[in-house]
Amino acid sequence: ATYYQKLIEKFLSSNVIRCKDCKHYTAECGTEQFALGHCPFLQSHLVMSEGFCAWAERRGDSDAAD
């Protein structure tokens, strides 16, 4: 169990951007931990807030294209 806990901690400390922290994600229902929302890249309203993908951009990051 210790091995898996360390693996999880390493994964969570990486640069993965969760949907709930992505500027493209819009929460629509549920609690903060278990929210479902919309993602324009997936064209879906059933995206979990704890999910992640290759197109994520951290909310608040400046971008010249915006």
Coordinates of C-alpha atoms in Angstrom, one line a residue:
A1 CA 0.0 0.0 0.0
T2 CA 2.9 2.4 0.7
Y3 CA 4.1 2.0 -2.9
Y4 CA 0.8 3.0 -4.3
Q5 CA 0.4 5.9 -1.9
K6 CA 3.8 7.3 -3.0
L7 CA 2.8 6.8 -6.7
I8 CA -0.4 8.7 -6.2
E9 CA 1.4 11.5 -4.4
K10 CA 3.9 11.8 -7.2
F11 CA 1.2 11.9 -9.8
L12 CA -0.8 14.6 -7.9
S13 CA 2.3 16.7 -7.4
S14 CA 3.1 16.7 -11.2
N15 CA 2.0 19.4 -13.6
V16 CA -1.3 17.8 -14.4
I17 CA -4.1 20.4 -14.7
R18 CA -7.4 19.1 -13.4
C19 CA -10.5 20.1 -15.3
K20 CA -11.7 22.2 -12.3
D21 CA -8.6 24.3 -12.7
C22 CA -8.8 24.6 -16.5
K23 CA -9.9 27.9 -18.0
H24 CA -12.0 26.0 -20.6
Y25 CA -14.1 24.0 -18.0
T26 CA -17.4 25.3 -16.7
A27 CA -18.9 23.5 -13.7
E28 CA -22.6 22.9 -14.1
C29 CA -23.8 20.7 -11.2
G30 CA -22.7 18.8 -8.1
T31 CA -20.4 19.6 -5.3
E32 CA -16.9 21.0 -5.8
Q33 CA -15.3 17.5 -5.4
F34 CA -17.8 15.7 -7.6
A35 CA -18.9 18.3 -10.0
L36 CA -19.8 17.7 -13.6
G37 CA -19.3 20.4 -16.2
H38 CA -18.9 21.4 -19.8
C39 CA -15.7 21.1 -21.9
P40 CA -15.6 22.7 -25.4
F41 CA -12.8 20.3 -26.5
L42 CA -14.8 17.2 -25.6
Q43 CA -18.1 18.8 -26.6
S44 CA -19.6 17.2 -23.5
H45 CA -21.5 18.3 -20.5
L46 CA -20.5 15.2 -18.5
V47 CA -16.9 16.1 -17.7
M48 CA -15.8 15.4 -14.1
S49 CA -14.0 18.2 -12.2
E50 CA -11.2 15.8 -11.2
G51 CA -10.5 14.8 -14.8
F52 CA -7.7 16.0 -17.0
C53 CA -6.6 16.1 -20.7
A54 CA -4.0 17.2 -23.1
W55 CA -5.7 20.5 -23.9
A56 CA -5.9 21.9 -20.4
E57 CA -4.8 25.4 -19.7
R58 CA -4.5 26.5 -16.1
R59 CA -7.2 29.2 -15.2
G60 CA -5.4 32.5 -14.7
D61 CA -2.4 31.7 -16.9
S62 CA -1.7 34.6 -19.2
D63 CA -1.8 33.9 -22.9
A64 CA -1.2 36.4 -25.7
A65 CA -3.8 34.7 -27.9
D66 CA -6.6 35.3 -25.4

